[in-house]
Short mmCIF file of C-alpha atoms in Angstrom, two decimals:
data_model
loop_
_atom_site.label_atom_id
_atom_site.label_comp_id
_atom_site.label_asym_id
_atom_site.label_seq_id
_atom_site.Cartn_x
_atom_site.Cartn_y
_atom_site.Cartn_z
CA MET A 1 -10.59 55.64 77.08
CA PRO A 2 -13.78 53.65 78.02
CA ASP A 3 -16.48 55.07 80.21
CA VAL A 4 -15.71 53.41 83.49
CA HIS A 5 -18.57 55.09 85.25
CA GLY A 6 -21.04 53.92 82.63
CA ARG A 7 -19.82 50.38 83.03
CA THR A 8 -20.13 50.69 86.73
CA ARG A 9 -23.68 51.87 86.43
CA LEU A 10 -24.56 49.05 84.10
CA THR A 11 -22.94 46.41 86.19
CA THR A 12 -24.37 47.50 89.52
CA ARG A 13 -27.92 46.97 88.52
CA ALA A 14 -29.55 43.57 88.57
CA SER A 15 -32.16 42.46 86.12
CA GLY A 16 -35.31 44.37 86.66
CA GLY A 17 -33.35 47.45 87.92
CA SER A 18 -32.92 46.34 91.56
CA PRO A 19 -29.67 47.04 93.38
CA LEU A 20 -27.08 44.27 93.88
CA ALA A 21 -26.30 42.76 97.19
CA GLY A 22 -23.25 44.02 99.23
CA GLY A 23 -20.91 41.11 98.29
CA ALA A 24 -21.72 41.39 94.68
CA ALA A 25 -20.98 45.11 94.73
CA ALA A 26 -17.53 44.49 96.20
CA THR A 27 -16.72 41.90 93.55
CA VAL A 28 -17.72 44.29 90.84
CA LEU A 29 -15.48 47.03 92.25
CA GLU A 30 -12.50 44.69 92.39
CA ARG A 31 -13.05 43.78 88.78
CA ILE A 32 -13.27 47.42 87.85
CA VAL A 33 -9.94 48.17 89.56
CA ALA A 34 -8.30 45.13 88.02
CA ASP A 35 -9.58 46.00 84.54
CA ALA A 36 -8.96 49.75 84.77
CA LEU A 37 -6.63 49.63 81.71
CA GLU A 38 -7.37 48.35 78.32
CA PRO A 39 -5.82 44.99 77.55
CA ALA A 40 -3.54 46.56 74.90
CA TYR A 41 -2.19 49.05 77.40
CA ALA A 42 -1.70 46.33 79.96
CA ARG A 43 0.19 44.15 77.51
CA GLY A 44 2.42 47.08 76.49
CA SER A 45 3.18 47.93 80.09
CA ASP A 46 4.00 44.30 80.94
CA ALA A 47 6.29 44.05 77.91
CA ALA A 48 8.14 47.23 78.90
CA ARG A 49 8.63 45.99 82.45
CA GLY A 50 9.84 42.64 81.23
CA ALA A 51 12.32 44.23 78.83
CA GLY A 52 13.59 46.49 81.64
CA ARG A 53 14.03 43.52 83.95
CA ARG A 54 15.83 41.57 81.28
CA GLY A 55 18.16 44.52 80.35
CA GLY A 56 18.95 45.43 84.00
CA GLY A 57 19.85 41.86 84.86
CA TRP A 58 22.43 41.56 82.06
CA ALA A 59 23.97 44.91 83.02
CA ARG A 60 24.19 43.88 86.64
CA ARG A 61 25.64 40.53 85.72
CA LEU A 62 28.33 42.20 83.49
CA LEU A 63 29.15 45.08 85.87
CA LEU A 64 30.32 42.90 88.77
CA PRO A 65 32.89 40.85 86.79
CA LEU A 66 34.22 43.96 85.10
CA THR A 67 34.63 45.68 88.46
CA LEU A 68 36.40 42.67 89.93
CA LEU A 69 38.62 42.42 86.86
CA LEU A 70 39.64 46.09 87.07
CA ALA A 71 40.30 45.79 90.80
CA GLY A 72 42.43 42.72 90.21
CA LEU A 73 44.40 44.48 87.49
CA LEU A 74 45.02 47.46 89.76
CA VAL A 75 46.17 45.20 92.60
CA ALA A 76 48.42 43.22 90.26
CA VAL A 77 49.98 46.38 88.80
CA SER A 78 50.53 47.81 92.28
CA VAL A 79 52.11 44.60 93.53
CA ARG A 80 54.31 44.33 90.44
CA GLN A 81 55.42 47.94 90.76
CA ALA A 82 56.14 47.46 94.46
CA VAL A 83 58.15 44.32 93.70
CA ASP A 84 60.06 46.10 90.92
CA ASP A 85 60.75 49.17 93.09
CA ALA A 86 61.91 47.21 96.15
CA PRO A 87 65.46 46.51 94.87
CA SER A 88 65.85 50.12 93.76
CA ARG A 89 64.82 51.38 97.17
CA GLU A 90 67.13 48.92 98.86
CA ARG A 91 70.02 50.01 96.64
CA LEU A 92 69.24 53.66 97.27
CA ARG A 93 69.01 53.05 101.01
CA ALA A 94 72.30 51.14 100.98
CA ARG A 95 74.01 53.87 98.94
CA LEU A 96 72.73 56.61 101.23
CA SER A 97 73.78 54.62 104.29
CA ALA A 98 77.26 54.05 102.87
CA GLU A 99 77.61 57.73 101.96
CA TYR A 100 76.47 58.73 105.43
CA GLU A 101 79.02 56.41 107.02
CA ALA A 102 81.77 57.73 104.75
CA ARG A 103 80.92 61.33 105.50
CA SER A 104 80.71 60.57 109.21
CA THR A 105 84.15 58.98 109.09
CA HIS A 106 85.51 61.95 107.14
CA ARG A 107 83.95 64.34 109.64
CA ASP A 108 85.50 62.44 112.55
CA GLY A 109 88.86 62.56 110.79
CA LEU A 110 88.55 66.30 110.28
CA ALA A 111 87.58 66.75 113.92
CA SER A 112 90.68 64.79 114.97
CA SER A 113 92.84 66.89 112.65
CA VAL A 114 91.35 70.07 114.09
CA ALA A 115 92.09 68.85 117.61
CA VAL A 116 95.68 68.02 116.66
CA LEU A 117 96.17 71.37 114.94
CA ARG A 118 94.61 73.20 117.87
CA SER A 119 96.96 71.43 120.26
CA ALA A 120 99.93 72.21 118.02
CA THR A 121 98.84 75.84 117.78
CA GLU A 122 98.55 76.10 121.54
CA GLY A 123 102.00 74.57 121.86
CA LEU A 124 103.44 77.07 119.39
CA VAL A 125 101.70 79.94 121.17
CA ASN A 126 103.14 78.78 124.49
CA ARG A 127 106.58 78.45 122.91
CA ARG A 128 106.20 81.92 121.42
CA ARG A 129 105.25 83.32 124.81
CA THR A 130 108.20 81.56 126.40
CA ALA A 131 110.49 82.85 123.65
CA ASP A 132 109.11 86.36 124.10
CA GLY A 133 109.77 86.13 127.81
CA LEU A 134 113.30 84.86 127.24
CA TRP A 135 113.85 87.57 124.64
CA ALA A 136 112.70 90.23 127.09
CA VAL A 137 115.01 88.81 129.77
CA ALA A 138 117.90 88.69 127.29
CA ASN A 139 117.26 92.28 126.21
CA ALA A 140 117.16 93.36 129.83
CA GLU A 141 120.46 91.58 130.46
CA ILE A 142 121.97 93.13 127.34
CA ASP A 143 120.81 96.57 128.44
CA ALA A 144 122.26 95.92 131.89
CA LEU A 145 125.57 94.76 130.41
CA ALA A 146 125.74 97.42 127.70
CA ALA A 147 127.29 100.05 129.97
CA PRO A 148 129.88 97.74 131.60
CA ALA A 149 130.77 96.34 128.17
CA GLY A 150 131.28 99.83 126.77
CA LEU A 151 128.40 99.63 124.29
CA ALA A 152 126.46 102.38 126.08
CA PRO A 153 127.51 105.52 127.95
CA ALA A 154 128.10 105.12 131.68
CA ARG A 155 127.23 107.80 134.20
CA GLY A 156 127.55 108.07 137.94
CA PRO A 157 129.89 109.04 140.75
CA GLY A 158 133.55 108.31 140.26
CA ALA A 159 136.96 109.93 139.97
CA ARG A 160 139.33 111.62 137.55
CA VAL A 161 143.03 110.77 137.36
CA THR A 162 145.31 113.13 135.41
CA LEU A 163 148.81 112.10 134.29
CA VAL A 164 151.19 114.86 133.25
CA ASP A 165 154.17 114.17 131.01
CA PRO A 166 156.97 116.53 132.12
CA SER A 167 158.74 116.25 128.83
CA ALA A 168 155.72 117.16 126.71
CA GLY A 169 156.53 119.44 123.80
CA PRO A 170 154.15 121.45 121.66
CA PRO A 171 150.53 120.29 121.33
CA ALA A 172 149.72 117.50 118.95
CA ASP A 173 148.45 118.27 115.46
CA ALA A 174 147.70 116.31 112.31
CA GLY A 175 151.37 115.99 111.42
CA ASN A 176 152.49 115.35 115.02
CA PRO A 177 149.98 113.02 116.72
CA ARG A 178 151.98 112.99 119.95
CA PRO A 179 154.17 115.80 121.31
CA THR A 180 157.83 115.03 121.07
CA ALA A 181 159.70 114.46 124.28
CA GLN A 182 162.47 116.77 125.33
CA GLY A 183 164.36 113.92 126.98
CA PRO A 184 163.99 110.15 127.25
CA ASP A 185 164.11 110.11 131.05
CA GLY A 186 160.87 111.97 131.88
CA ARG A 187 158.52 110.79 129.14
CA LEU A 188 155.42 108.70 129.99
CA ALA A 189 155.38 105.37 128.19
CA ASP A 190 152.44 103.26 127.08
CA HIS A 191 153.07 100.77 129.89
CA ASP A 192 152.81 103.58 132.47
CA LEU A 193 149.33 104.43 131.20
CA ALA A 194 148.41 100.74 131.01
CA ASP A 195 149.56 100.20 134.63
CA MET A 196 147.37 103.09 135.79
CA VAL A 197 144.35 101.67 133.93
CA ASN A 198 144.92 98.25 135.50
CA ALA A 199 145.18 99.83 138.96
CA LEU A 200 141.83 101.56 138.39
CA TRP A 201 140.20 98.26 137.35
CA ALA A 202 141.65 96.68 140.47
CA THR A 203 140.05 99.33 142.72
CA GLY A 204 136.57 98.58 141.37
CA ALA A 205 136.18 100.86 138.37
CA GLU A 206 133.06 100.16 136.31
CA ALA A 207 133.91 102.22 133.21
CA ILE A 208 137.12 103.97 132.12
CA ALA A 209 137.87 106.45 129.35
CA VAL A 210 141.28 107.91 128.46
CA ASN A 211 141.03 111.33 126.83
CA GLY A 212 137.43 110.51 125.91
CA VAL A 213 138.24 107.09 124.40
CA ARG A 214 136.28 104.34 126.10
CA LEU A 215 138.11 101.20 127.14
CA THR A 216 136.44 97.83 126.53
CA ALA A 217 137.45 94.19 126.69
CA LEU A 218 138.69 94.55 123.10
CA SER A 219 140.74 97.70 123.81
CA ALA A 220 144.44 97.77 124.54
CA VAL A 221 146.91 100.48 125.50
CA ARG A 222 150.01 100.15 123.35
CA ALA A 223 152.61 102.17 121.50
CA ALA A 224 153.05 102.76 117.80
CA GLY A 225 156.45 104.42 117.52
CA ASP A 226 156.33 107.52 119.71
CA THR A 227 152.51 107.46 119.79
CA ILE A 228 150.36 105.90 122.51
CA LEU A 229 147.20 104.22 121.19
CA VAL A 230 144.07 103.42 123.19
CA GLY A 231 142.39 100.84 121.04
CA LEU A 232 142.96 102.34 117.61
CA SER A 233 142.81 105.98 118.74
CA PRO A 234 146.00 107.97 119.42
CA VAL A 235 146.10 109.95 122.68
CA ALA A 236 148.48 112.66 123.88
CA ALA A 237 149.55 114.13 127.23
CA PRO A 238 148.16 115.20 129.54
CA TYR A 239 146.27 111.94 129.92
CA VAL A 240 142.89 112.45 131.60
CA VAL A 241 141.41 109.20 132.84
CA ASP A 242 137.71 109.40 133.82
CA VAL A 243 136.38 106.59 135.97
CA VAL A 244 132.83 105.60 136.96
CA GLY A 245 132.64 103.69 140.22
CA ASP A 246 132.62 104.04 143.98
CA PRO A 247 134.83 107.04 144.74
CA ASP A 248 135.30 105.93 148.35
CA THR A 249 137.12 102.87 147.03
CA ILE A 250 138.72 104.23 143.87
CA VAL A 251 140.30 107.42 145.24
CA PRO A 252 142.24 105.87 148.17
CA GLY A 253 143.01 102.74 146.19
CA VAL A 254 144.56 104.51 143.21
CA THR A 255 146.35 107.02 145.46
CA ALA A 256 148.13 104.18 147.25
CA ALA A 257 148.78 102.16 144.09
CA ALA A 258 152.36 101.31 143.17
CA VAL A 259 152.09 102.94 139.74
CA THR A 260 151.05 106.22 141.35
CA LEU A 261 153.99 106.17 143.72
CA ARG A 262 156.36 105.31 140.85
CA LEU A 263 155.15 108.09 138.59
CA ARG A 264 155.28 110.64 141.38
CA THR A 265 158.81 109.71 142.46
CA ARG A 266 160.45 109.23 139.10
CA MET A 267 163.25 111.45 137.95
CA GLY A 268 162.06 114.89 136.89
CA ALA A 269 158.43 114.26 137.86
CA PRO A 270 156.50 117.49 138.48
CA PRO A 271 154.47 117.95 141.65
CA ASN A 272 151.26 117.33 139.66
CA ALA A 273 152.55 114.24 137.90
CA VAL A 274 149.53 112.26 139.14
CA THR A 275 146.41 113.96 140.49
CA VAL A 276 143.34 112.10 141.73
CA ALA A 277 140.04 113.99 142.09
CA ARG A 278 136.72 112.78 143.42
CA LEU A 279 133.68 113.43 141.16
CA ASP A 280 130.05 113.19 142.21
CA ASP A 281 128.87 112.88 138.62
CA VAL A 282 130.97 111.74 135.69
CA THR A 283 129.94 110.50 132.25
CA VAL A 284 132.01 108.08 130.21
CA PRO A 285 131.07 107.86 126.49
CA ALA A 286 130.27 104.65 124.69
CA ALA A 287 132.92 102.91 122.66
CA PRO A 288 132.59 102.66 118.89
CA SER A 289 130.58 99.64 117.78
CA PRO A 290 132.98 96.76 117.25
CA SER A 291 133.30 95.18 113.85
CA LEU A 292 132.86 91.50 114.63
CA ARG A 293 134.04 88.84 112.24
CA TYR A 294 132.31 85.51 111.95
CA ALA A 295 133.79 82.29 110.68
CA ARG A 296 132.28 81.14 107.40
CA GLY A 297 132.60 77.97 105.43
CA SER A 298 134.88 77.85 102.43
CA GLY A 299 131.90 77.62 100.09
CA SER A 300 130.12 80.71 101.44
#
């Protein structure tokens, strides 16, 4: 590198060694600053700066179009994708909307069915309650009618009527279901017993049993040869008729009945031919369960 200070010393002296004037000194300093580098260095530096300016300009001029091109491509791709996806989204939206409407309609239909079934269930429950009430009433009526119908024992105040057959022979046994009569004039007949039973019904009897055999609407007093049958059961003298009912009505009524007077005044009748006793508590057994027959079709 050149000796700048030496050049300065040489330049700042005038001929003869006298100092330069002030303006001249300033000019010299400016030249020194301007020529601080060697010309070769200065040319190299200028060339480098020029090359940098030329290279940077081309890069800047290429970068902007490339950026705009890429941005345009991105926008175009986005727009194209949006355009392509729009029908798919519309179809999906339409399908979802249709499915929603269908499911809503199905739900409404199910709700209506539930309401109808709930109403039907409530109706059936009400009918069941009504039927249960009617069944309870019917059972109560059956229970109330069981004793008068003979299907249940009857108990209460009443009376006992005893009929004695003056011509009764030895007691009945398996081979002789009814004692044989000693004479046809004094024997009690089935119609005599039936007339006494009818007189008891007429006086207000609620339940009647002859020798422990309960009388019902299906029972009849009749004769089978020399045997008197109550229903299907044979009975023998003496005939004990137990009655449940109001004794204040039954006792005087049956005492004054025509059948009682006839049996007491018949030929050969004993003094105790007909006895009527008042009972404060009497029990009449239930009749055997009837065997009911039902009509059936020819094909059954």
